[in-house]
Short mmCIF file of C-alpha atoms and ligand atoms in Angstrom, two decimals:
data_model
loop_
_atom_site.label_atom_id
_atom_site.label_comp_id
_atom_site.label_asym_id
_atom_site.label_seq_id
_atom_site.Cartn_x
_atom_site.Cartn_y
_atom_site.Cartn_z
CA MET A 1 -2.17 17.27 12.29
CA ALA A 2 -5.15 15.49 13.87
CA GLU A 3 -6.73 12.44 12.28
CA ALA A 4 -9.86 14.41 11.28
CA GLY A 5 -7.78 16.90 9.31
CA LEU A 6 -5.79 14.11 7.73
CA GLY A 7 -8.94 12.30 6.69
CA GLU A 8 -10.10 15.47 4.95
CA THR A 9 -6.73 15.82 3.20
CA VAL A 10 -6.87 12.25 1.93
CA SER A 11 -10.51 12.66 0.77
CA GLU A 12 -9.62 15.83 -1.14
CA LEU A 13 -6.75 14.05 -2.84
CA GLN A 14 -9.03 11.17 -3.78
CA GLU A 15 -11.63 13.54 -5.18
CA ALA A 16 -8.99 15.38 -7.18
CA TYR A 17 -7.74 12.12 -8.66
CA GLU A 18 -11.21 10.78 -9.37
CA SER A 19 -12.13 14.01 -11.16
CA GLY A 20 -9.79 12.72 -13.89
CA ARG A 21 -7.99 16.03 -14.35
CA THR A 22 -4.60 14.80 -13.12
CA ARG A 23 -4.47 12.39 -16.08
CA SER A 24 -4.28 15.06 -18.77
CA VAL A 25 -0.94 16.08 -20.25
CA ALA A 26 -1.90 19.70 -19.69
CA TRP A 27 -2.35 19.18 -15.94
CA ARG A 28 0.95 17.34 -15.61
CA GLN A 29 2.81 20.02 -17.57
CA ALA A 30 1.19 22.79 -15.53
CA GLN A 31 2.35 21.16 -12.26
CA LEU A 32 5.89 20.71 -13.54
CA ARG A 33 5.99 24.31 -14.76
CA GLY A 34 4.61 25.41 -11.39
CA LEU A 35 7.40 23.53 -9.66
CA LEU A 36 9.99 25.24 -11.86
CA ARG A 37 8.53 28.64 -10.97
CA LEU A 38 8.44 27.70 -7.28
CA LEU A 39 12.16 26.88 -7.39
CA LYS A 40 13.07 29.93 -9.40
CA GLU A 41 11.01 32.53 -7.56
CA ASN A 42 11.83 31.23 -4.08
CA GLU A 43 15.45 30.19 -4.48
CA GLU A 44 16.72 32.45 -1.69
CA GLU A 45 14.07 31.15 0.74
CA ALA A 46 15.01 27.58 -0.16
CA PHE A 47 18.70 28.32 0.52
CA GLN A 48 17.72 29.94 3.80
CA ALA A 49 15.65 26.93 4.89
CA LEU A 50 18.43 24.49 4.00
CA HIS A 51 20.92 26.64 5.87
CA GLU A 52 18.75 26.81 8.96
CA ASP A 53 18.04 23.08 8.95
CA LEU A 54 21.53 21.81 8.12
CA GLY A 55 23.94 24.70 7.80
CA LYS A 56 24.29 24.02 4.06
CA HIS A 57 26.17 26.65 2.09
CA HIS A 58 23.98 27.93 -0.74
CA ALA A 59 26.49 26.62 -3.32
CA GLU A 60 26.12 23.10 -1.89
CA ALA A 61 22.34 23.57 -1.65
CA TYR A 62 22.20 24.58 -5.32
CA ARG A 63 24.55 21.80 -6.46
CA ASP A 64 22.76 19.00 -4.56
CA GLU A 65 19.15 20.12 -4.37
CA VAL A 66 17.80 23.24 -6.11
CA GLY A 67 19.94 22.92 -9.26
CA LEU A 68 19.40 19.18 -9.57
CA LEU A 69 15.65 19.68 -9.20
CA VAL A 70 15.56 22.32 -11.93
CA LYS A 71 17.44 19.88 -14.18
CA SER A 72 15.07 16.99 -13.36
CA THR A 73 11.92 19.09 -13.81
CA ASN A 74 13.11 20.39 -17.18
CA ALA A 75 13.98 16.85 -18.24
CA ALA A 76 10.51 15.63 -17.21
CA LEU A 77 8.84 18.44 -19.18
CA ARG A 78 10.96 17.57 -22.21
CA GLU A 79 10.40 13.81 -21.99
CA LEU A 80 6.80 13.69 -20.74
CA GLY A 81 5.35 12.97 -24.19
CA ASN A 82 7.71 10.04 -24.74
CA TRP A 83 7.11 8.62 -21.26
CA MET A 84 3.32 8.78 -21.67
CA ALA A 85 3.28 7.33 -25.19
CA PRO A 86 1.88 3.80 -25.42
CA GLU A 87 4.54 1.27 -26.40
CA LYS A 88 3.63 -1.16 -29.21
CA VAL A 89 4.81 -4.72 -28.66
CA TRP A 90 5.08 -7.82 -30.86
CA VAL A 91 2.27 -10.32 -30.79
CA PRO A 92 3.03 -14.03 -31.36
CA LEU A 93 1.62 -15.91 -34.32
CA ILE A 94 -0.76 -17.82 -32.08
CA ALA A 95 -2.69 -14.57 -31.50
CA PHE A 96 -2.63 -13.30 -35.10
CA PRO A 97 -4.30 -11.04 -36.16
CA ALA A 98 -3.89 -8.74 -33.16
CA SER A 99 -2.14 -5.65 -31.90
CA ALA A 100 -0.83 -5.05 -28.42
CA GLN A 101 0.57 -2.16 -26.50
CA ILE A 102 1.65 -1.13 -23.03
CA VAL A 103 -0.26 1.92 -21.83
CA PRO A 104 1.09 3.69 -18.73
CA GLU A 105 -1.64 4.80 -16.36
CA PRO A 106 -1.39 6.71 -13.08
CA LEU A 107 -1.64 4.66 -9.91
CA GLY A 108 -4.01 7.06 -8.15
CA VAL A 109 -3.24 8.77 -4.85
CA VAL A 110 0.34 8.24 -3.73
CA LEU A 111 2.28 9.07 -0.57
CA ILE A 112 5.91 10.18 -0.42
CA PHE A 113 7.89 10.11 2.85
CA SER A 114 11.12 12.03 2.60
CA CYS A 115 14.22 12.33 4.74
CA TRP A 116 15.93 15.35 6.35
CA ASN A 117 19.42 15.21 4.83
CA PHE A 118 18.39 16.47 1.37
CA PRO A 119 14.97 17.64 2.49
CA LEU A 120 14.15 19.52 -0.70
CA GLY A 121 15.69 17.06 -3.18
CA LEU A 122 14.32 13.90 -1.58
CA SER A 123 10.84 15.46 -1.43
CA LEU A 124 10.64 17.00 -4.89
CA GLU A 125 12.64 14.50 -6.99
CA PRO A 126 10.04 11.75 -6.41
CA LEU A 127 7.24 14.33 -6.63
CA ILE A 128 8.34 15.15 -10.19
CA GLY A 129 7.82 11.50 -11.16
CA ALA A 130 4.53 11.21 -9.28
CA ILE A 131 2.92 14.22 -10.98
CA ALA A 132 4.47 13.43 -14.37
CA ALA A 133 2.72 10.06 -14.06
CA GLY A 134 -0.61 11.83 -13.36
CA ASN A 135 -1.15 11.01 -9.69
CA ALA A 136 -2.53 13.01 -6.81
CA VAL A 137 0.20 13.22 -4.18
CA ALA A 138 0.64 13.62 -0.43
CA LEU A 139 4.16 14.59 0.55
CA LYS A 140 5.33 14.02 4.11
CA PRO A 141 8.68 15.80 4.70
CA SER A 142 10.82 14.98 7.73
CA GLU A 143 10.18 16.81 10.98
CA LEU A 144 13.97 16.92 11.51
CA SER A 145 14.29 19.56 8.77
CA PRO A 146 11.37 21.78 9.88
CA CYS A 147 12.31 24.91 7.91
CA THR A 148 12.36 23.04 4.61
CA ALA A 149 9.16 21.21 5.56
CA LYS A 150 7.54 24.61 6.19
CA PHE A 151 8.99 26.00 2.95
CA LEU A 152 7.35 23.12 1.06
CA GLY A 153 4.09 23.47 3.00
CA ASP A 154 3.93 27.22 2.35
CA ASN A 155 4.77 27.10 -1.35
CA ILE A 156 3.56 23.94 -3.03
CA GLY A 157 -0.09 24.98 -2.89
CA ARG A 158 0.80 28.39 -4.35
CA TYR A 159 2.40 26.96 -7.48
CA MET A 160 0.65 23.63 -7.97
CA ASP A 161 -2.90 22.27 -7.88
CA ALA A 162 -3.49 22.59 -4.13
CA THR A 163 -6.22 19.96 -4.01
CA ALA A 164 -4.14 17.34 -5.83
CA VAL A 165 -0.68 17.94 -4.36
CA LYS A 166 -0.53 18.36 -0.59
CA VAL A 167 2.21 18.65 1.97
CA VAL A 168 1.50 17.00 5.33
CA GLN A 169 3.83 18.19 8.06
CA GLY A 170 4.52 16.45 11.34
CA GLY A 171 6.49 13.72 13.03
CA SER A 172 6.26 9.96 13.40
CA ASP A 173 2.73 10.23 14.86
CA VAL A 174 1.53 11.92 11.66
CA GLY A 175 3.44 9.33 9.60
CA GLU A 176 1.64 6.55 11.44
CA LEU A 177 -1.75 8.22 10.99
CA LEU A 178 -1.07 8.64 7.28
CA MET A 179 -0.33 4.94 7.00
CA GLU A 180 -3.77 4.08 8.37
CA HIS A 181 -5.21 5.30 5.07
CA ARG A 182 -5.25 3.40 1.81
CA TRP A 183 -2.70 4.66 -0.73
CA ASP A 184 -2.05 3.44 -4.22
CA LYS A 185 1.71 3.55 -3.65
CA VAL A 186 4.07 4.65 -0.90
CA LEU A 187 7.62 5.75 -1.57
CA PHE A 188 9.58 5.84 1.66
CA THR A 189 13.06 7.35 2.09
CA GLY A 190 14.61 6.80 5.50
CA SER A 191 15.77 4.18 7.95
CA PRO A 192 15.21 0.41 7.89
CA ARG A 193 13.57 0.67 11.33
CA VAL A 194 10.78 2.99 10.14
CA ALA A 195 10.64 1.21 6.77
CA ARG A 196 9.50 -1.93 8.62
CA VAL A 197 6.73 0.04 10.36
CA VAL A 198 5.61 1.60 7.06
CA MET A 199 5.70 -1.71 5.18
CA SER A 200 3.76 -3.52 7.82
CA ALA A 201 1.07 -0.77 7.85
CA ALA A 202 0.98 -0.83 4.02
CA SER A 203 0.33 -4.57 4.05
CA ARG A 204 -3.08 -3.95 5.66
CA HIS A 205 -4.26 -2.35 2.41
CA LEU A 206 -1.93 -4.35 0.11
CA THR A 207 -0.34 -1.03 -0.83
CA PRO A 208 2.83 -1.38 -2.92
CA VAL A 209 5.86 0.20 -1.30
CA ALA A 210 9.24 1.36 -2.57
CA LEU A 211 11.98 1.71 0.02
CA GLU A 212 14.92 4.06 -0.45
CA LEU A 213 17.24 3.11 2.41
CA GLY A 214 20.96 3.39 3.02
CA GLY A 215 23.83 1.38 4.45
CA LYS A 216 27.61 1.46 4.27
CA CYS A 217 28.89 2.49 0.84
CA PRO A 218 32.48 1.34 0.38
CA CYS A 219 35.11 3.11 -1.69
CA ILE A 220 37.82 0.87 -3.10
CA PHE A 221 40.91 2.97 -3.64
CA ASP A 222 43.30 1.14 -5.93
CA SER A 223 45.23 3.76 -7.77
CA ALA A 224 44.40 6.97 -9.53
CA ARG A 225 45.91 8.44 -12.66
CA ASP A 226 45.53 11.75 -10.93
CA LEU A 227 45.64 11.32 -7.15
CA GLN A 228 44.62 14.91 -6.46
CA ILE A 229 41.45 14.63 -8.58
CA ALA A 230 40.57 11.32 -6.89
CA VAL A 231 41.01 12.88 -3.45
CA ASN A 232 38.91 15.92 -4.42
CA ARG A 233 36.15 13.51 -5.40
CA ILE A 234 36.44 11.41 -2.24
CA ILE A 235 36.20 14.55 -0.11
CA GLY A 236 33.30 15.80 -2.23
CA ALA A 237 31.46 12.52 -1.62
CA LYS A 238 32.18 12.40 2.10
CA TRP A 239 32.43 15.79 3.71
CA SER A 240 30.95 18.10 1.12
CA SER A 241 27.67 16.17 0.72
CA CYS A 242 25.78 17.26 3.83
CA ALA A 243 28.85 16.48 5.98
CA GLY A 244 28.61 12.79 5.14
CA GLN A 245 24.92 12.62 6.10
CA ALA A 246 24.04 11.16 2.72
CA CYS A 247 22.77 7.70 1.87
CA ILE A 248 25.30 7.45 -0.99
CA ALA A 249 28.18 9.15 0.86
CA ILE A 250 31.41 7.17 1.02
CA ASP A 251 31.20 5.31 4.33
CA TYR A 252 34.75 3.88 4.42
CA VAL A 253 37.77 3.45 2.13
CA LEU A 254 39.54 0.18 1.36
CA VAL A 255 43.17 0.59 0.30
CA GLU A 256 46.42 -1.38 0.09
CA GLU A 257 48.79 -0.51 2.93
CA ARG A 258 51.47 0.86 0.61
CA PHE A 259 49.13 3.64 -0.62
CA VAL A 260 48.02 4.75 2.86
CA PRO A 261 50.71 7.41 3.55
CA ILE A 262 50.25 9.26 0.25
CA LEU A 263 46.45 8.99 0.38
CA ILE A 264 46.34 10.42 3.90
CA LYS A 265 48.82 13.17 3.06
CA VAL A 266 46.75 14.39 0.10
CA LEU A 267 43.46 13.97 2.02
CA LYS A 268 44.77 16.17 4.85
CA SER A 269 46.14 18.92 2.61
CA THR A 270 42.97 18.99 0.50
CA LEU A 271 40.68 19.04 3.54
CA LYS A 272 42.61 22.04 4.82
CA ARG A 273 42.14 23.81 1.49
CA PHE A 274 38.45 22.93 1.04
CA PHE A 275 37.29 23.66 4.58
CA SER A 276 39.48 26.51 5.80
CA ASP A 277 36.10 28.18 6.35
CA ALA A 278 34.00 25.91 8.61
CA ASP A 279 30.81 27.35 7.06
CA HIS A 280 31.59 25.51 3.83
CA MET A 281 30.65 22.20 5.43
CA ALA A 282 27.11 21.40 6.60
CA ARG A 283 26.47 20.75 10.27
CA ILE A 284 25.03 17.71 12.01
CA VAL A 285 21.25 17.79 11.86
CA ASN A 286 20.54 17.76 15.61
CA ALA A 287 21.89 16.98 19.07
CA ARG A 288 20.72 13.35 18.94
CA HIS A 289 22.67 12.62 15.76
CA PHE A 290 25.63 14.63 17.11
CA GLU A 291 25.67 12.38 20.18
CA ARG A 292 25.28 9.24 18.05
CA LEU A 293 28.35 10.27 16.02
CA SER A 294 30.36 11.23 19.15
CA ASN A 295 29.56 7.83 20.62
CA LEU A 296 31.02 6.12 17.54
CA LEU A 297 34.41 7.55 18.57
CA LYS A 298 34.11 6.83 22.32
CA ASP A 299 35.38 3.26 22.27
CA THR A 300 39.09 3.45 23.24
CA SER A 301 40.33 1.29 20.36
CA VAL A 302 38.30 3.40 17.90
CA ALA A 303 39.55 6.66 19.48
CA ALA A 304 43.11 5.35 19.15
CA SER A 305 42.61 4.89 15.40
CA VAL A 306 41.82 8.59 14.77
CA ILE A 307 44.67 10.00 12.70
CA HIS A 308 43.11 13.30 11.70
CA GLY A 309 40.47 15.60 13.15
CA GLY A 310 38.15 14.35 15.85
CA SER A 311 37.22 17.64 17.45
CA MET A 312 33.57 18.19 18.24
CA ASP A 313 31.66 21.45 18.66
CA ALA A 314 28.44 20.45 20.41
CA LYS A 315 27.15 24.02 20.57
CA ASN A 316 27.22 24.52 16.80
CA LEU A 317 26.72 20.83 15.96
CA HIS A 318 29.96 20.77 13.95
CA ILE A 319 32.29 17.79 13.74
CA GLU A 320 35.70 18.28 12.20
CA PRO A 321 36.42 16.08 9.17
CA THR A 322 37.83 13.00 10.87
CA ILE A 323 39.93 10.15 9.46
CA LEU A 324 40.46 6.84 11.24
CA LEU A 325 42.98 4.19 10.27
CA ASN A 326 41.93 0.59 10.80
CA PRO A 327 39.35 0.92 13.59
CA PRO A 328 38.29 -2.57 14.81
CA LEU A 329 36.02 -4.22 12.25
CA ASP A 330 33.56 -5.25 14.94
CA SER A 331 33.20 -1.71 16.34
CA ALA A 332 29.98 0.24 15.73
CA ILE A 333 31.74 2.59 13.31
CA MET A 334 32.43 -0.40 11.04
CA THR A 335 29.15 -2.24 11.51
CA GLU A 336 26.63 0.65 11.42
CA GLU A 337 26.03 3.23 8.72
CA ILE A 338 28.13 6.25 9.80
CA PHE A 339 26.01 9.03 8.24
CA GLY A 340 28.42 11.77 9.29
CA PRO A 341 31.88 13.26 8.69
CA LEU A 342 33.95 10.31 9.99
CA LEU A 343 35.98 8.33 7.44
CA PRO A 344 37.54 5.00 8.37
CA ILE A 345 40.35 3.80 6.11
CA ILE A 346 40.73 0.03 6.14
CA THR A 347 43.87 -1.59 4.75
CA VAL A 348 43.80 -4.77 2.70
CA LYS A 349 46.77 -6.90 1.61
CA LYS A 350 45.82 -6.88 -2.05
CA ILE A 351 43.16 -4.57 -3.48
CA GLU A 352 41.37 -7.62 -4.92
CA ASP A 353 40.67 -8.66 -1.30
CA SER A 354 38.28 -5.72 -1.06
CA ILE A 355 35.78 -7.65 -3.17
CA ALA A 356 35.48 -10.36 -0.49
CA PHE A 357 35.32 -7.62 2.19
CA VAL A 358 32.36 -5.95 0.48
CA LYS A 359 30.63 -9.26 -0.30
CA ALA A 360 30.80 -10.32 3.34
CA ARG A 361 28.59 -7.34 4.30
CA PRO A 362 25.01 -6.26 3.42
CA LYS A 363 24.48 -5.10 -0.16
CA PRO A 364 25.34 -1.37 -0.31
CA LEU A 365 23.36 1.37 -2.01
CA ALA A 366 26.54 2.35 -3.89
CA ILE A 367 30.02 0.97 -4.42
CA TYR A 368 32.81 3.28 -5.53
CA ALA A 369 36.19 2.32 -6.91
CA PHE A 370 39.08 4.45 -8.01
CA THR A 371 41.07 2.21 -10.29
CA GLY A 372 42.63 2.06 -13.71
CA ASN A 373 42.54 -1.73 -13.56
CA ALA A 374 39.96 -3.00 -16.06
CA VAL A 375 40.01 -6.53 -14.61
CA LEU A 376 39.24 -5.19 -11.13
CA ARG A 377 36.44 -3.03 -12.53
CA ARG A 378 34.90 -6.02 -14.28
CA ARG A 379 35.19 -8.18 -11.16
CA ILE A 380 33.53 -5.51 -9.00
CA VAL A 381 30.57 -5.25 -11.39
CA GLU A 382 30.24 -9.01 -11.84
CA GLU A 383 31.00 -10.30 -8.34
CA THR A 384 29.39 -7.77 -6.01
CA SER A 385 25.80 -6.59 -5.66
CA SER A 386 24.76 -2.99 -4.94
CA GLY A 387 22.32 -0.31 -6.06
CA SER A 388 25.03 1.23 -8.24
CA VAL A 389 28.74 1.09 -9.01
CA THR A 390 30.69 4.24 -9.90
CA PHE A 391 34.30 4.22 -11.02
CA ASN A 392 36.72 7.10 -10.45
CA ASP A 393 34.12 9.34 -8.82
CA ALA A 394 31.39 9.15 -6.20
CA VAL A 395 27.86 10.48 -5.59
CA VAL A 396 27.59 12.03 -9.09
CA GLN A 397 25.65 8.99 -10.31
CA TYR A 398 22.68 10.53 -8.43
CA ALA A 399 22.54 13.32 -11.04
CA ILE A 400 22.27 11.05 -14.06
CA ASP A 401 18.60 10.75 -15.02
CA ALA A 402 19.21 7.89 -17.41
CA LEU A 403 20.46 5.71 -14.54
CA PRO A 404 17.95 4.17 -12.12
CA PHE A 405 18.52 5.20 -8.51
CA GLY A 406 17.68 2.76 -5.73
CA GLY A 407 18.97 -0.04 -3.57
CA VAL A 408 19.05 -3.80 -3.49
CA GLY A 409 18.77 -6.12 -0.50
CA GLN A 410 19.20 -4.19 2.75
CA SER A 411 19.68 -0.89 0.88
CA GLY A 412 16.08 -0.92 -0.33
CA PHE A 413 14.02 -1.68 -3.40
CA GLY A 414 12.32 0.28 -6.16
CA GLN A 415 14.14 2.69 -8.45
CA TYR A 416 13.47 6.26 -9.51
CA HIS A 417 14.97 9.32 -11.27
CA GLY A 418 14.15 10.34 -14.83
CA LYS A 419 11.94 7.84 -16.61
CA TYR A 420 12.28 5.44 -13.67
CA SER A 421 10.43 7.98 -11.47
CA PHE A 422 7.59 8.05 -13.99
CA GLU A 423 7.54 4.25 -14.00
CA MET A 424 7.71 4.10 -10.20
CA PHE A 425 4.33 5.89 -10.06
CA SER A 426 2.71 4.32 -13.15
CA HIS A 427 0.99 1.05 -13.83
CA LYS A 428 1.98 -0.55 -17.12
CA LYS A 429 -1.38 -1.60 -18.46
CA ALA A 430 -1.37 -4.38 -21.03
CA VAL A 431 -3.82 -3.55 -23.84
CA MET A 432 -4.56 -6.04 -26.62
CA LYS A 433 -6.91 -5.91 -29.59
CA ARG A 434 -7.71 -8.97 -31.67
CA GLY A 435 -9.26 -9.21 -35.12
CA TYR A 436 -11.90 -11.70 -36.29
CA LEU A 437 -10.13 -12.75 -39.49
CA ILE A 438 -8.62 -15.97 -38.27
CA GLU A 439 -10.08 -18.33 -35.70
CA LEU A 440 -7.82 -21.25 -34.82
CA LYS A 441 -9.93 -24.24 -33.82
CA LEU A 442 -6.89 -25.85 -32.27
CA ARG A 443 -7.37 -23.56 -29.25
CA TYR A 444 -10.52 -25.35 -28.19
CA PRO A 445 -11.66 -28.85 -27.24
CA PRO A 446 -12.31 -31.49 -28.26
CA TRP A 447 -8.59 -32.21 -28.01
CA ASP A 448 -6.59 -34.52 -30.25
CA GLU A 449 -2.89 -35.05 -30.96
CA SER A 450 -2.93 -33.15 -34.26
CA LYS A 451 -3.93 -30.01 -32.35
CA VAL A 452 -1.02 -30.52 -29.94
CA ALA A 453 1.37 -30.97 -32.89
CA LEU A 454 0.10 -27.77 -34.53
CA MET A 455 0.40 -25.83 -31.28
CA ARG A 456 4.01 -27.00 -31.00
CA HIS A 457 4.70 -25.46 -34.45
CA LEU A 458 2.88 -22.22 -33.73
CA TYR A 459 4.59 -21.64 -30.37
CA ARG A 460 7.96 -22.17 -32.04
CA PHE A 461 7.19 -19.14 -34.25
CA ASN A 462 6.42 -17.06 -31.22
CA TYR A 463 7.92 -13.91 -32.68
CA PHE A 464 6.65 -14.40 -36.20
CA GLY A 465 4.85 -11.12 -35.58
CA PHE A 466 8.13 -9.45 -36.45
CA VAL A 467 7.99 -10.87 -40.00
CA LEU A 468 4.37 -9.83 -40.38
CA SER A 469 5.14 -6.30 -39.29
CA PHE A 470 8.09 -6.18 -41.61
CA LEU A 471 5.81 -7.19 -44.50
CA GLY A 472 3.33 -4.53 -43.44
CA LEU A 473 0.70 -7.14 -42.54
CA ARG A 474 0.37 -6.01 -38.94
CA ARG A 475 -0.55 -2.62 -37.59
P1 NAD B 1 13.47 8.14 9.57
O1 NAD B 1 13.41 6.77 9.04
O2 NAD B 1 13.40 8.34 11.05
O3 NAD B 1 12.34 9.08 8.91
C1 NAD B 1 12.01 9.08 7.54
C2 NAD B 1 10.58 9.57 7.38
O4 NAD B 1 9.69 8.70 8.05
C3 NAD B 1 10.33 10.96 7.98
O5 NAD B 1 9.45 11.67 7.13
C4 NAD B 1 9.66 10.64 9.31
O6 NAD B 1 8.81 11.66 9.77
C5 NAD B 1 8.84 9.42 8.95
N1 NAD B 1 8.56 8.56 10.11
C6 NAD B 1 9.28 8.41 11.24
N2 NAD B 1 8.70 7.49 12.06
C7 NAD B 1 7.59 7.05 11.41
C8 NAD B 1 6.57 6.10 11.72
N3 NAD B 1 6.59 5.42 12.87
N4 NAD B 1 5.59 5.89 10.81
C9 NAD B 1 5.58 6.56 9.64
N5 NAD B 1 6.50 7.49 9.31
C10 NAD B 1 7.50 7.73 10.17
O7 NAD B 1 14.76 8.88 9.03
P2 NAD B 1 16.26 8.69 9.47
O8 NAD B 1 16.49 7.51 10.36
O9 NAD B 1 16.77 9.96 9.97
O10 NAD B 1 16.89 8.38 8.03
C11 NAD B 1 18.23 8.07 7.86
C12 NAD B 1 18.32 6.88 6.94
O11 NAD B 1 17.73 7.20 5.68
C13 NAD B 1 19.75 6.48 6.64
O12 NAD B 1 19.85 5.09 6.74
C14 NAD B 1 19.94 6.89 5.20
O13 NAD B 1 20.88 6.12 4.51
C15 NAD B 1 18.56 6.74 4.64
N6 NAD B 1 18.40 7.58 3.46
C16 NAD B 1 18.22 6.98 2.26
C17 NAD B 1 18.12 7.76 1.11
C18 NAD B 1 17.94 7.14 -0.25
O14 NAD B 1 17.60 7.88 -1.17
N7 NAD B 1 18.15 5.86 -0.41
C19 NAD B 1 18.18 9.14 1.21
C20 NAD B 1 18.34 9.72 2.47
C21 NAD B 1 18.45 8.93 3.59
#
């Protein structure tokens, strides 16, 4: 899209927001209902687009994208009233009589950049929050998933307010042009490299940015009450989530040496059962990523560590589920985010050593641990830092609306999902109303020590407002 067209798009969005209509509950509900209808009436087309872009089976597409979005949209419709309601807060005695509340207000016109691996989910999940919060929205899907980008471009305007919610298709050039405009917030999902470009462009307009990035998510495998269930879940979180091309996919497993033979045996037998039909695993998004992943295995010491799989089908962009045992820790496969169906297993002497291993590396988006050991669980939560920690499963935390989703440190900042999506795109406005009944002279000069002494007393009863409310003396 040329700059002139983009300028028009941005102006239309601004006009729509300034008209005030996006603020009403009715408008927000209508958009959310429109989104539900879009998903329901075009489910087959969505499956088709996701299959063409990534070879996703429609069951996987429903589980990870369409179904999750229906759940999130319904939840937003159900909770919208609560999210929008002003929140009353206590006022300290020093300000008595007064009332105070936090009133959420939309930010204005916001921009969402999404990524190609869950091209529907990562576009629409933040969109739900942005419209629930009453914003006008520009959505920029990834050019690497063109069918889904087209699906969004063709349908959003048919089901939602087309002047207030717009899809802008294109590549990095369009992304850069978009960032020349002033936005009230940008949510970016993608790589740290592009995140730096986006953040630096946003700084020109002092636009707040939220970054949803990735990294290497470790899985600490201690023991499992039911090994088969644990292995099902590990495979689900590695190979069955877009063939490992997921920001919260398990990147590598840490395990004590004594558990390696049984873990590998059950992994192999389960992989055979799950993927006897190659169509039940997504493909690699494109030839560039296929080559990147092939290169990770090229190093001779890495190639020597492959104990399962490793075959590559460049024509169909398929990589067999591949397991590596102890590849060198300084090799690219152990220093870069894998983002594909290769799983290194790293042995540690004692499982507790995995805490130091994880801490010595950048803060992950997610840490997983399969363990029945409560002390280890507590130590992982208390001693490591990550966007999330999930015990005895992986990836499912993404589906839990009540949990904030987002990174920390190198894995990003800003959290969304459920109410956190609404908050991501809202400003919490502080609103206070005072009465004229009491006027404390001690607030004003001329100063003397008795005023200081009185202030000391009043500040000590900072939350005396609670008592007043309890006695019905405060509204
Ligand atoms: P990317 O960073 O290349 O692209 C992301 C988006 O930015 C796309 O819409 C793209 O068109 C746009 N873009 C590209 N260049 C741009 C530029 N110069 N200016 C403005 N916009 C530009 O995507 P990628 O490298 O394929 O993403 C993979 C990374 O994303 C992985 O690290 C993964 O972990 C991370 N990721 C994170 C999440 C999450 O929710 N935290 C989800 C999916 C992927």
